Tab-separated table of C-alpha atoms (C1' of nucleotides) in Angstrom:
chain	number	residue	atom	x	y	z
A	1	MET	CA	2.467	8.276	38.616
A	2	THR	CA	3.830	5.310	40.373
A	3	VAL	CA	5.856	2.383	39.317
A	4	GLU	CA	2.736	0.330	40.162
A	5	GLU	CA	0.547	2.366	38.043
A	6	LEU	CA	2.630	2.169	35.039
A	7	LYS	CA	3.233	-1.555	35.367
A	8	SER	CA	-0.479	-2.206	35.282
A	9	ALA	CA	-0.585	0.095	32.126
A	10	LEU	CA	2.257	-1.946	30.417
A	11	PRO	CA	1.856	-5.628	31.917
A	12	ASN	CA	4.521	-6.779	29.190
A	13	PHE	CA	7.019	-4.846	31.272
A	14	THR	CA	7.665	-6.794	34.487
A	15	ASP	CA	11.266	-5.799	35.358
A	16	PRO	CA	11.048	-2.960	38.066
A	17	LYS	CA	14.327	-1.242	37.075
A	18	LEU	CA	12.988	-1.183	33.535
A	19	LEU	CA	9.734	0.355	34.690
A	20	GLU	CA	11.507	2.642	37.083
A	21	LEU	CA	13.823	3.861	34.290
A	22	ILE	CA	10.856	4.575	31.903
A	23	LEU	CA	9.045	6.650	34.536
A	24	GLU	CA	12.104	8.533	35.352
A	25	LYS	CA	13.372	9.429	31.941
A	26	GLY	CA	9.975	9.683	30.293
A	27	GLN	CA	7.583	12.633	30.109
A	28	LEU	CA	4.174	11.894	31.193
A	29	MET	CA	1.680	13.641	28.916
A	30	LYS	CA	-2.204	13.963	28.794
A	31	LEU	CA	-3.633	14.751	25.391
A	32	GLU	CA	-7.245	15.780	24.351
A	33	PRO	CA	-8.897	14.656	20.908
A	34	GLY	CA	-7.671	16.479	17.980
A	35	LYS	CA	-4.126	17.064	19.338
A	36	VAL	CA	-1.692	16.215	16.557
A	37	LEU	CA	1.261	14.526	17.907
A	38	MET	CA	3.298	14.470	14.562
A	39	GLU	CA	3.047	15.666	11.189
A	40	PRO	CA	5.068	15.026	7.885
A	41	GLY	CA	8.242	16.865	7.786
A	42	LYS	CA	8.522	17.449	11.811
A	43	PHE	CA	11.233	16.030	13.754
A	44	ILE	CA	10.554	13.394	16.350
A	45	LYS	CA	12.778	13.279	19.317
A	46	MET	CA	10.649	11.311	21.557
A	47	VAL	CA	9.338	7.544	21.557
A	48	PRO	CA	5.767	7.464	22.611
A	49	ILE	CA	4.299	4.794	24.720
A	50	VAL	CA	0.341	4.737	25.043
A	51	LEU	CA	-0.658	4.154	28.583
A	52	GLU	CA	-4.448	4.972	27.860
A	53	GLY	CA	-6.482	5.926	25.022
A	54	SER	CA	-5.243	5.585	21.434
A	55	ILE	CA	-3.544	7.464	18.563
A	56	LYS	CA	-4.584	7.547	14.980
A	57	VAL	CA	-1.996	7.093	12.628
A	58	LEU	CA	-2.196	8.205	8.903
A	59	ARG	CA	0.010	8.447	5.908
A	60	MET	CA	-0.057	11.802	3.934
A	61	ASP	CA	1.056	12.542	0.502
A	62	GLU	CA	2.697	15.773	-0.716
A	63	ASP	CA	-0.881	17.557	-1.610
A	64	GLY	CA	-2.028	16.604	1.887
A	65	LYS	CA	-4.173	13.647	0.839
A	66	GLU	CA	-4.290	11.176	3.743
A	67	LEU	CA	-4.649	7.383	4.441
A	68	PHE	CA	-5.560	5.779	7.687
A	69	LEU	CA	-3.033	3.216	8.593
A	70	TYR	CA	-3.712	2.109	12.101
A	71	TYR	CA	-4.267	2.903	15.577
A	72	LEU	CA	-1.626	3.063	18.312
A	73	ASP	CA	-3.574	1.366	21.548
A	74	ALA	CA	-2.671	1.143	25.114
A	75	GLY	CA	0.553	-0.543	25.660
A	76	GLU	CA	1.552	0.146	22.008
A	77	THR	CA	4.379	2.301	20.519
A	78	CYS	CA	4.962	3.738	16.947
A	79	ALA	CA	7.327	1.939	14.801
A	80	LEU	CA	7.644	4.866	12.380
A	81	SER	CA	8.820	6.992	15.328
A	82	LEU	CA	11.433	4.345	16.281
A	83	THR	CA	12.618	4.366	12.825
A	84	CYS	CA	12.458	8.070	12.444
A	85	CYS	CA	14.341	8.712	15.778
A	86	THR	CA	17.018	6.370	15.185
A	87	ALA	CA	17.778	7.732	11.600
A	88	SER	CA	16.970	10.940	12.751
A	89	LYS	CA	14.603	11.557	9.765
A	90	PRO	CA	11.467	13.597	9.515
A	91	SER	CA	8.238	12.028	9.927
A	92	GLU	CA	6.651	10.494	7.126
A	93	ILE	CA	3.185	10.281	8.773
A	94	LYS	CA	0.724	12.111	10.739
A	95	ALA	CA	-0.219	10.971	14.237
A	96	ILE	CA	-3.575	12.527	15.782
A	97	VAL	CA	-5.427	11.978	19.075
A	98	GLU	CA	-9.014	10.814	18.721
A	99	GLU	CA	-9.952	10.165	22.640
A	100	PRO	CA	-8.455	11.444	25.704
A	101	THR	CA	-5.138	9.606	25.748
A	102	THR	CA	-2.392	9.547	28.081
A	103	LEU	CA	1.173	8.410	26.990
A	104	ILE	CA	4.714	8.558	28.368
A	105	ALA	CA	7.230	9.925	26.042
A	106	LEU	CA	10.731	8.689	25.868
A	107	PRO	CA	13.886	10.414	24.712
A	108	VAL	CA	15.479	8.724	21.852
A	109	ALA	CA	18.846	8.178	23.774
A	110	VAL	CA	16.892	6.302	26.472
A	111	HIS	CA	15.192	4.014	24.005
A	112	GLU	CA	18.566	3.276	22.942
A	113	GLN	CA	20.065	2.603	26.363
A	114	LEU	CA	17.133	0.455	27.138
A	115	SER	CA	17.645	-1.355	23.808
A	116	ASP	CA	20.992	-2.403	25.349
A	117	GLU	CA	20.372	-3.338	28.646
A	118	PHE	CA	16.862	-4.844	28.832
A	119	LYS	CA	15.942	-7.961	27.007
A	120	GLN	CA	12.027	-7.005	27.754
A	121	TRP	CA	12.561	-3.607	25.845
A	122	LYS	CA	14.116	-5.074	22.980
A	123	ASP	CA	11.437	-7.682	22.409
A	124	PHE	CA	9.013	-4.868	22.711
A	125	VAL	CA	10.619	-2.970	20.104
A	126	SER	CA	10.825	-6.069	18.166
A	127	SER	CA	7.274	-7.153	18.151
A	128	THR	CA	6.306	-3.466	17.558
A	129	TYR	CA	8.142	-3.676	14.262
A	130	GLN	CA	6.225	-7.075	13.585
A	131	ASN	CA	2.701	-5.561	14.403
A	132	ARG	CA	3.059	-2.584	12.474
A	133	PHE	CA	4.588	-4.257	9.323
A	134	GLN	CA	1.427	-6.568	9.765
A	135	GLU	CA	-0.792	-3.483	9.904
A	136	MET	CA	0.892	-1.791	6.958
A	137	LEU	CA	0.389	-4.968	4.879
A	138	ILE	CA	-3.203	-4.941	5.644
A	139	ALA	CA	-3.310	-1.349	4.606
A	140	LEU	CA	-1.674	-2.104	1.436
A	141	ASP	CA	-4.064	-4.854	0.619
A	142	ALA	CA	-6.747	-2.578	1.260
A	143	VAL	CA	-5.910	-0.106	-1.314
A	144	ALA	CA	-4.366	-2.389	-3.797
A	145	PHE	CA	-6.789	-5.342	-3.906
A	146	LYS	CA	-10.413	-4.365	-2.151
A	147	ARG	CA	-12.999	-2.152	-3.827
A	148	MET	CA	-14.338	1.079	-2.052
A	149	ASP	CA	-17.517	-0.194	-0.724
A	150	GLU	CA	-15.708	-3.105	1.210
A	151	ARG	CA	-12.968	-0.765	2.328
A	152	LEU	CA	-15.637	1.502	3.970
A	153	MET	CA	-17.519	-1.340	5.679
A	154	ARG	CA	-14.058	-2.494	7.040
A	155	TYR	CA	-13.491	1.065	8.054
A	156	ILE	CA	-17.056	1.307	10.040
A	157	VAL	CA	-16.186	-1.801	11.904
A	158	THR	CA	-12.781	-0.589	12.730
A	159	LYS	CA	-14.154	2.438	14.078
A	160	MET	CA	-16.852	0.884	15.880
A	161	LYS	CA	-14.665	-1.602	17.444
A	162	GLN	CA	-11.721	1.323	18.316
A	163	HIS	CA	-14.383	3.451	20.058
A	164	LYS	CA	-16.905	0.794	21.359
A	165	THR	CA	-19.891	2.506	19.926
A	166	ASN	CA	-22.412	2.084	16.989
A	167	GLU	CA	-22.596	5.659	16.496
A	168	LEU	CA	-19.819	7.265	14.473
A	169	HIS	CA	-19.622	11.015	15.119
A	170	THR	CA	-17.760	12.102	11.662
A	171	THR	CA	-18.309	13.598	8.476
A	172	HIS	CA	-18.297	12.045	4.898
A	173	GLN	CA	-15.315	14.188	4.107
A	174	GLU	CA	-13.561	12.714	7.188
A	175	ILE	CA	-14.011	9.209	6.067
A	176	ALA	CA	-13.255	10.015	2.468
A	177	ASN	CA	-9.810	11.528	3.537
A	178	GLU	CA	-9.028	8.477	5.647
A	179	LEU	CA	-9.823	6.327	2.942
A	180	GLY	CA	-7.925	8.299	0.514
A	181	THR	CA	-11.071	8.910	-1.924
A	182	SER	CA	-13.338	11.918	-2.305
A	183	ARG	CA	-16.599	12.557	-0.350
A	184	GLU	CA	-18.890	11.939	-3.105
A	185	VAL	CA	-17.863	8.206	-3.344
A	186	ILE	CA	-18.210	7.967	0.375
A	187	SER	CA	-21.705	9.671	0.368
A	188	ARG	CA	-22.874	7.661	-2.457
A	189	LEU	CA	-21.699	4.296	-1.063
A	190	LEU	CA	-23.207	5.098	2.735
A	191	LYS	CA	-26.479	6.003	0.802
A	192	GLN	CA	-26.391	2.335	-0.433
A	193	LEU	CA	-25.669	1.142	2.956
A	194	GLU	CA	-28.704	3.045	4.319
A	195	LYS	CA	-30.825	1.720	1.405
A	196	LYS	CA	-29.904	-1.677	2.563
A	197	LYS	CA	-30.681	-0.722	6.228
A	198	TRP	CA	-27.546	-1.536	7.677
A	199	ILE	CA	-27.096	1.796	8.809
A	200	GLU	CA	-28.941	5.208	9.167
A	201	LEU	CA	-27.657	8.460	8.152
A	202	GLY	CA	-27.689	11.682	10.006
A	203	ARG	CA	-25.518	15.099	10.140
A	204	ASN	CA	-22.367	14.187	11.442
A	205	VAL	CA	-23.438	11.020	12.697
A	206	ILE	CA	-23.891	7.437	11.199
A	207	TYR	CA	-26.032	4.847	13.263
A	208	ILE	CA	-24.833	1.560	12.792
A	209	ARG	CA	-26.854	-1.693	13.264
A	210	ASP	CA	-25.703	-3.854	15.915
A	211	ASP	CA	-25.263	-6.979	13.703
A	212	PHE	CA	-23.230	-5.010	10.889
A	213	GLU	CA	-20.074	-7.066	11.315
A	214	GLU	CA	-22.247	-10.204	10.638
A	215	LEU	CA	-24.215	-8.602	7.606
A	216	ILE	CA	-21.035	-7.402	5.972
A	217	SER	CA	-18.983	-10.814	6.349
A	218	LYS	CA	-21.559	-12.887	4.309
B	1	MET	CA	34.127	-18.653	0.486
B	2	THR	CA	36.753	-16.733	2.215
B	3	VAL	CA	35.899	-14.042	5.122
B	4	GLU	CA	37.653	-11.406	2.920
B	5	GLU	CA	35.188	-12.419	-0.082
B	6	LEU	CA	32.513	-11.956	2.356
B	7	LYS	CA	33.678	-8.657	3.576
B	8	SER	CA	33.796	-7.241	0.286
B	9	ALA	CA	30.283	-8.455	-0.423
B	10	LEU	CA	28.931	-6.661	2.877
B	11	PRO	CA	30.962	-3.663	3.523
B	12	ASN	CA	29.104	-2.758	6.409
B	13	PHE	CA	30.283	-5.547	8.540
B	14	THR	CA	33.829	-5.082	9.629
B	15	ASP	CA	34.190	-7.141	12.759
B	16	PRO	CA	36.026	-10.360	11.620
B	17	LYS	CA	34.432	-12.440	14.332
B	18	LEU	CA	30.905	-11.434	13.129
B	19	LEU	CA	31.894	-12.216	9.617
B	20	GLU	CA	33.453	-15.575	10.556
B	21	LEU	CA	30.092	-16.541	12.282
B	22	ILE	CA	28.033	-15.416	9.458
B	23	LEU	CA	30.269	-17.578	6.936
B	24	GLU	CA	30.339	-20.533	9.410
B	25	LYS	CA	26.655	-20.913	10.190
B	26	GLY	CA	25.253	-19.796	7.080
B	27	GLN	CA	24.301	-21.595	4.269
B	28	LEU	CA	25.814	-20.204	0.985
B	29	MET	CA	23.188	-20.512	-1.899
B	30	LYS	CA	23.522	-19.737	-5.828
B	31	LEU	CA	20.050	-19.214	-7.132
B	32	GLU	CA	18.803	-18.804	-10.873
B	33	PRO	CA	16.299	-16.414	-12.244
B	34	GLY	CA	12.663	-17.803	-11.621
B	35	LYS	CA	13.498	-19.424	-8.366
B	36	VAL	CA	10.880	-18.765	-5.816
B	37	LEU	CA	12.342	-18.249	-2.573
B	38	MET	CA	9.291	-17.610	-0.512
B	39	GLU	CA	5.583	-17.914	-0.820
B	40	PRO	CA	2.370	-16.941	1.279
B	41	GLY	CA	1.724	-19.722	3.762
B	42	LYS	CA	5.341	-21.189	3.926
B	43	PHE	CA	7.469	-20.915	6.992
B	44	ILE	CA	10.873	-19.192	6.876
B	45	LYS	CA	13.351	-20.609	9.018
B	46	MET	CA	16.531	-18.847	7.632
B	47	VAL	CA	17.281	-15.200	7.117
B	48	PRO	CA	18.694	-14.347	3.858
B	49	ILE	CA	21.594	-12.076	3.314
B	50	VAL	CA	21.785	-11.091	-0.573
B	51	LEU	CA	25.637	-11.109	-1.567
B	52	GLU	CA	25.040	-10.596	-5.400
B	53	GLY	CA	22.024	-10.156	-7.524
B	54	SER	CA	18.695	-9.242	-6.382
B	55	ILE	CA	15.310	-10.592	-5.080
B	56	LYS	CA	12.151	-9.217	-6.017
B	57	VAL	CA	9.668	-9.115	-3.091
B	58	LEU	CA	5.678	-9.201	-3.558
B	59	ARG	CA	2.824	-8.979	-1.614
B	60	MET	CA	-0.149	-11.309	-2.646
B	61	ASP	CA	-3.565	-11.522	-1.838
B	62	GLU	CA	-6.060	-14.503	-1.310
B	63	ASP	CA	-6.996	-14.860	-5.020
B	64	GLY	CA	-3.320	-14.876	-6.024
B	65	LYS	CA	-3.268	-11.262	-7.332
B	66	GLU	CA	-0.059	-9.621	-6.487
B	67	LEU	CA	1.881	-6.206	-5.959
B	68	PHE	CA	5.517	-5.345	-6.310
B	69	LEU	CA	6.702	-4.134	-3.119
B	70	TYR	CA	10.673	-3.772	-3.433
B	71	TYR	CA	13.801	-5.468	-4.151
B	72	LEU	CA	16.306	-6.801	-2.097
B	73	ASP	CA	19.822	-5.795	-3.316
B	74	ALA	CA	23.321	-6.969	-2.191
B	75	GLY	CA	24.182	-6.498	1.238
B	76	GLU	CA	20.422	-6.112	2.115
B	77	THR	CA	18.099	-8.895	4.099
B	78	CYS	CA	14.320	-8.955	4.146
B	79	ALA	CA	12.487	-7.075	7.238
B	80	LEU	CA	9.414	-9.686	6.574
B	81	SER	CA	11.623	-12.679	7.206
B	82	LEU	CA	12.943	-11.028	10.322
B	83	THR	CA	9.590	-10.689	11.518
B	84	CYS	CA	8.210	-14.008	10.263
B	85	CYS	CA	11.024	-15.940	11.814
B	86	THR	CA	11.206	-14.391	15.225
B	87	ALA	CA	7.026	-14.792	15.419
B	88	SER	CA	7.461	-18.016	13.667
B	89	LYS	CA	4.276	-17.100	11.535
B	90	PRO	CA	3.952	-18.225	7.964
B	91	SER	CA	5.430	-15.855	5.110
B	92	GLU	CA	3.066	-13.160	4.063
B	93	ILE	CA	4.730	-12.202	0.808
B	94	LYS	CA	6.304	-13.880	-2.333
B	95	ALA	CA	10.166	-13.473	-3.096
B	96	ILE	CA	11.364	-14.542	-6.509
B	97	VAL	CA	14.998	-14.296	-8.091
B	98	GLU	CA	15.044	-12.162	-11.160
B	99	GLU	CA	18.813	-12.526	-11.928
B	100	PRO	CA	21.553	-14.880	-10.840
B	101	THR	CA	21.802	-14.598	-7.123
B	102	THR	CA	24.011	-15.601	-4.446
B	103	LEU	CA	22.980	-15.293	-0.851
B	104	ILE	CA	23.849	-16.576	2.690
B	105	ALA	CA	20.825	-17.843	4.388
B	106	LEU	CA	21.339	-17.617	8.245
B	107	PRO	CA	19.360	-19.936	10.630
B	108	VAL	CA	17.012	-17.883	13.013
B	109	ALA	CA	18.781	-18.902	16.102
B	110	VAL	CA	22.096	-17.411	14.552
B	111	HIS	CA	20.174	-14.026	13.880
B	112	GLU	CA	19.349	-13.855	17.357
B	113	GLN	CA	22.587	-14.684	18.901
B	114	LEU	CA	24.152	-12.079	16.661
B	115	SER	CA	21.571	-9.626	17.978
B	116	ASP	CA	22.726	-9.979	21.293
B	117	GLU	CA	26.492	-9.937	20.651
B	118	PHE	CA	27.437	-7.699	17.641
B	119	LYS	CA	26.303	-4.189	17.691
B	120	GLN	CA	26.757	-3.971	13.956
B	121	TRP	CA	24.324	-6.771	13.409
B	122	LYS	CA	21.925	-5.074	15.559
B	123	ASP	CA	22.371	-1.854	13.484
B	124	PHE	CA	21.988	-3.841	10.475
B	125	VAL	CA	18.575	-5.180	11.548
B	126	SER	CA	17.427	-1.805	12.774
B	127	SER	CA	18.340	-0.057	9.517
B	128	THR	CA	16.719	-3.022	7.222
B	129	TYR	CA	13.454	-2.260	9.442
B	130	GLN	CA	13.897	1.387	8.754
B	131	ASN	CA	14.533	0.972	4.971
B	132	ARG	CA	11.847	-1.713	4.350
B	133	PHE	CA	9.231	0.595	6.185
B	134	GLN	CA	10.355	3.303	3.902
B	135	GLU	CA	9.865	1.249	0.949
B	136	MET	CA	6.409	0.033	2.152
B	137	LEU	CA	5.294	3.411	2.608
B	138	ILE	CA	6.532	4.325	-1.006
B	139	ALA	CA	4.427	1.163	-2.446
B	140	LEU	CA	1.482	2.413	-0.091
B	141	ASP	CA	1.768	5.969	-1.867
B	142	ALA	CA	1.610	4.484	-5.212
B	143	VAL	CA	-1.283	2.465	-4.893
B	144	ALA	CA	-3.192	4.979	-2.672
B	145	PHE	CA	-2.201	8.339	-4.485
B	146	LYS	CA	-0.894	7.732	-8.044
B	147	ARG	CA	-2.428	7.121	-11.185
B	148	MET	CA	-1.883	4.203	-13.079
B	149	ASP	CA	0.116	5.736	-15.864
B	150	GLU	CA	2.502	7.435	-13.356
B	151	ARG	CA	2.866	4.213	-11.635
B	152	LEU	CA	3.625	2.224	-14.826
B	153	MET	CA	6.194	4.898	-15.621
B	154	ARG	CA	8.048	4.559	-12.294
B	155	TYR	CA	7.696	1.026	-12.444
B	156	ILE	CA	9.687	0.977	-15.764
B	157	VAL	CA	12.217	3.327	-14.358
B	158	THR	CA	12.668	1.100	-11.347
B	159	LYS	CA	13.243	-1.982	-13.890
B	160	MET	CA	15.755	-0.034	-15.795
B	161	LYS	CA	17.973	0.845	-12.821
B	162	GLN	CA	17.503	-2.429	-11.187
B	163	HIS	CA	18.689	-4.260	-14.415
B	164	LYS	CA	20.624	-1.627	-15.457
B	165	THR	CA	19.380	-1.993	-19.232
B	166	ASN	CA	16.934	-0.046	-21.408
B	167	GLU	CA	15.304	-3.096	-22.778
B	168	LEU	CA	12.882	-4.741	-20.458
B	169	HIS	CA	12.183	-8.297	-21.300
B	170	THR	CA	8.970	-9.149	-19.978
B	171	THR	CA	5.112	-9.412	-20.930
B	172	HIS	CA	2.216	-6.971	-20.682
B	173	GLN	CA	0.573	-9.659	-18.184
B	174	GLU	CA	3.608	-9.537	-15.951
B	175	ILE	CA	3.905	-6.011	-15.551
B	176	ALA	CA	0.065	-5.997	-14.886
B	177	ASN	CA	0.758	-8.573	-12.265
B	178	GLU	CA	3.291	-6.646	-10.490
B	179	LEU	CA	1.107	-3.638	-10.509
B	180	GLY	CA	-1.926	-5.244	-9.536
B	181	THR	CA	-4.009	-4.307	-12.550
B	182	SER	CA	-5.115	-5.970	-15.669
B	183	ARG	CA	-3.224	-6.651	-18.894
B	184	GLU	CA	-5.351	-4.480	-21.257
B	185	VAL	CA	-4.735	-1.380	-19.156
B	186	ILE	CA	-0.891	-1.890	-19.209
B	187	SER	CA	-1.232	-2.456	-22.996
B	188	ARG	CA	-3.172	0.448	-23.443
B	189	LEU	CA	-0.640	2.920	-21.369
B	190	LEU	CA	2.091	1.146	-23.144
B	191	LYS	CA	0.725	2.208	-26.464
B	192	GLN	CA	0.246	5.725	-25.288
B	193	LEU	CA	3.898	5.960	-24.462
B	194	GLU	CA	4.906	4.309	-27.687
B	195	LYS	CA	2.750	7.139	-29.468
B	196	LYS	CA	4.736	9.695	-27.442
B	197	LYS	CA	8.159	8.008	-28.745
B	198	TRP	CA	9.210	7.473	-25.227
B	199	ILE	CA	9.368	3.752	-25.599
B	200	GLU	CA	9.259	1.094	-28.398
B	201	LEU	CA	7.008	-2.004	-28.308
B	202	GLY	CA	8.148	-5.317	-29.384
B	203	ARG	CA	7.064	-8.784	-28.373
B	204	ASN	CA	8.136	-9.825	-24.874
B	205	VAL	CA	10.425	-6.697	-25.054
B	206	ILE	CA	10.191	-2.826	-24.321
B	207	TYR	CA	12.755	-0.803	-25.467
B	208	ILE	CA	13.076	2.549	-23.488
B	209	ARG	CA	14.633	5.718	-24.566
B	210	ASP	CA	17.888	6.874	-22.635
B	211	ASP	CA	16.123	10.091	-21.415
B	212	PHE	CA	12.908	8.309	-20.280
B	213	GLU	CA	13.432	9.139	-16.765
B	214	GLU	CA	13.552	12.962	-17.376
B	215	LEU	CA	10.925	12.928	-19.697
B	216	ILE	CA	8.519	11.635	-17.079
B	217	SER	CA	9.627	13.639	-14.447
B	218	LYS	CA	8.502	16.945	-16.022
C	1	DA	C1'	7.577	-25.577	-45.557
C	2	DT	C1'	3.181	-26.051	-43.240
C	3	DT	C1'	0.263	-26.525	-39.803
C	4	DC	C1'	-1.388	-26.124	-35.389
C	5	DA	C1'	-1.725	-25.077	-30.396
C	6	DG	C1'	-0.274	-21.799	-27.308
C	7	DT	C1'	1.139	-17.349	-26.141
C	8	DT	C1'	1.301	-12.240	-26.418
C	9	DT	C1'	-0.934	-8.258	-27.830
C	10	DG	C1'	-4.795	-5.222	-29.916
C	11	DT	C1'	-9.326	-3.277	-29.498
C	12	DG	C1'	-14.164	-2.154	-29.118
C	13	DA	C1'	-18.260	-2.315	-25.928
C	14	DT	C1'	-19.492	-2.143	-21.179
C	15	DT	C1'	-19.339	-1.522	-16.367
C	16	DT	C1'	-17.506	0.443	-12.418
C	17	DT	C1'	-15.433	4.136	-10.103
C	18	DA	C1'	-13.570	8.736	-9.399
C	19	DT	C1'	-13.550	13.510	-10.114
C	20	DC	C1'	-15.592	17.772	-11.383
C	21	DA	C1'	-19.257	21.291	-10.914
C	22	DC	C1'	-22.608	22.751	-8.812
C	23	DT	C1'	-26.918	22.860	-5.560
C	24	DA	C1'	-29.579	21.934	-1.384
C	25	DA	C1'	-29.850	21.548	3.255
C	26	DT	C1'	-28.118	22.389	7.922
C	27	DT	C1'	-25.702	24.776	11.641
C	28	DT	C1'	-23.071	28.723	13.666
C	29	DC	C1'	-22.839	32.835	15.420
C	30	DA	C1'	-22.339	38.130	14.533
D	1	DT	C1'	-32.263	37.027	11.771
D	2	DG	C1'	-29.587	36.518	7.979
D	3	DA	C1'	-24.628	35.680	6.054
D	4	DA	C1'	-21.143	32.494	6.160
D	5	DA	C1'	-19.411	28.201	6.863
D	6	DT	C1'	-20.155	23.367	6.793
D	7	DT	C1'	-22.228	19.152	5.368
D	8	DA	C1'	-24.618	16.224	2.444
D	9	DG	C1'	-26.713	15.255	-2.537
D	10	DT	C1'	-26.421	14.897	-7.721
D	11	DG	C1'	-25.933	14.873	-12.852
D	12	DA	C1'	-22.090	14.959	-16.217
D	13	DT	C1'	-17.593	13.733	-17.166
D	14	DA	C1'	-13.096	10.975	-17.098
D	15	DA	C1'	-10.474	7.316	-15.956
D	16	DA	C1'	-9.889	2.615	-15.054
D	17	DA	C1'	-11.267	-2.215	-14.754
D	18	DT	C1'	-13.553	-5.908	-17.103
D	19	DC	C1'	-15.453	-8.575	-20.816
D	20	DA	C1'	-15.360	-10.765	-25.132
D	21	DC	C1'	-12.982	-11.563	-28.800
D	22	DA	C1'	-9.515	-10.927	-33.044
D	23	DA	C1'	-5.058	-10.722	-34.658
D	24	DA	C1'	-0.013	-11.476	-34.524
D	25	DC	C1'	3.539	-13.962	-33.398
D	26	DT	C1'	6.416	-18.319	-31.683
D	27	DG	C1'	7.817	-22.850	-31.317
D	28	DA	C1'	7.317	-27.616	-32.111
D	29	DA	C1'	5.567	-31.589	-34.893
D	30	DT	C1'	4.453	-33.050	-38.963
DNA sequence: ATTCAGTTTGTGATTTTATCACTAATTTCA
DNA sequence: TGAAATTAGTGATAAAATCACAAACTGAAT
C-alpha cells in the first residue's frame, strides 16, 4: 500500500509524515466476515484504524449476553481499544467483522508517539472519544427509555444503512442477541411488522419495504 | 486558595506550574446541594474539576425521564464536558450537586492549552475518558442485563458509599427517576427488602443494615 | 388544636414485556 | 433418505410497567 492510497482512505490525515509513520509502523490486515477481532478478557496491543468495510462493536456481560453498541466505519478507530491499550486492561467488548474489511493495526507505543507529535492524530483521538461517547449515550437511551418494538425498527434501519440493502440475511436469534433480548420477543415483533406489511419474513432473511424508514418515523 | 491547598485536593498534579495555571485561570466555585450545574441543551464553556464533595451525573431523554450515570468525586472531571466543550455542542446530560461541593471551573481554551503543554494534564484527560467509559459501560450493563431488584440494591450501596451513611434521605419517586422506572415499582421492591429485614422504611428515609452489601452479594 | 392542601407511600387491577417449555418446519449432510 | 442441527412459532407463566385510587403523613394557616 502506498501513502497515496492511505491518504485517500483517511482523508482527515493530510500530513505526509504522519501518513508515512502510520504506514511504516502499522500492520495492514484484510479480514473476512465472522472474524472476531476482540473479545472480553483478551488484551489489546494494537489500535485498529478501519480503511475499508466496518467492524461491529458489542458489549457482553458475564453470561455471554450481548448488546450492539456501534459500527466502526472506514476512517474510524475504537475508543475502547484506545482506553484499554493505554491502561493495559483487558477488553470490555467484542468486535466482529461483518463485511470484508481492511484495517491498519497500530502498536500502542506508536499511538502514544503520534499523540505527542501530531496535532492531526491528537484531534483524531479526541474526536474518536467524542463520537463513541455520543454513540454510547444513544445505546444507553435505547435500552433505558425505548420499547423493544421501536428498538427493533431502529436496528433494522441501522443494518439497512450499514449494509446498503433492504434484505437482511440474519436470524431472529442473532437480532435478539444484539438487542439483548430473547428470540421469541423478536420473532413476535417481526410477525407484527409483517402483518403491517412493512417487512416480509423468510428463513434467514428479512425483506424490508423501501419506505420502511418513513413508515416507522410517523 | 493557595497552590498548596490545590495540590492537596489534586494529588495527581505535582507540577507547580500546572497548579499555578489552574489556580490562576480557573474560577473557584462553592455549590450547595440541589444546584443544577448542567442541563441538556445548555452549552458548557467550562471544564469543572471537583475539589471537595461530589456531583451526580444523569442522562435525560426528551420527555424528562432520567437515568443515573455516575458521580464525579474529588479530583475528577467530566468527560462529557470535555467532549461537549471541544465540539462546542450542547450538553447531553444533567449534572446536579448532592452535597456541599467546591470546584474549579476551567475555560475550554485553558484546557486545550494545558493539553499541549503538560503531560500530567494530558494523562488526566486521558484517564478521565477511560474512567467515564468504564462507568458508562457499567450503567449500560445495568439497564441492559440486570433486573430492577438487583439494580435497586446496587443503587442503595452506591448511595451509601457515596454519602458514607446508612440512612438515605430520599423519596421513592427520586429513586425511581434515577433508575428510569416508576415509583410503584420501587415502593414494592423496597417493601420486599423491608420484609427481609435488610432495610427499614420511613417517610423520606431508608435505614439500611450495616451488612447490607454482604447480604446482597450472595 | 384543627383543618386543609400538598406530598409521600401503599395496593389492587390491568397491560405489556420477558421468560420458559415445548412443537413445528426447514436445512444439512453422512 | 433420514437423523441431527438450525430456525421459527406458540401457549403458559413470571416479571415489570402502568393506571387508578386510597391512605398516611407534613407543614402552614386558621
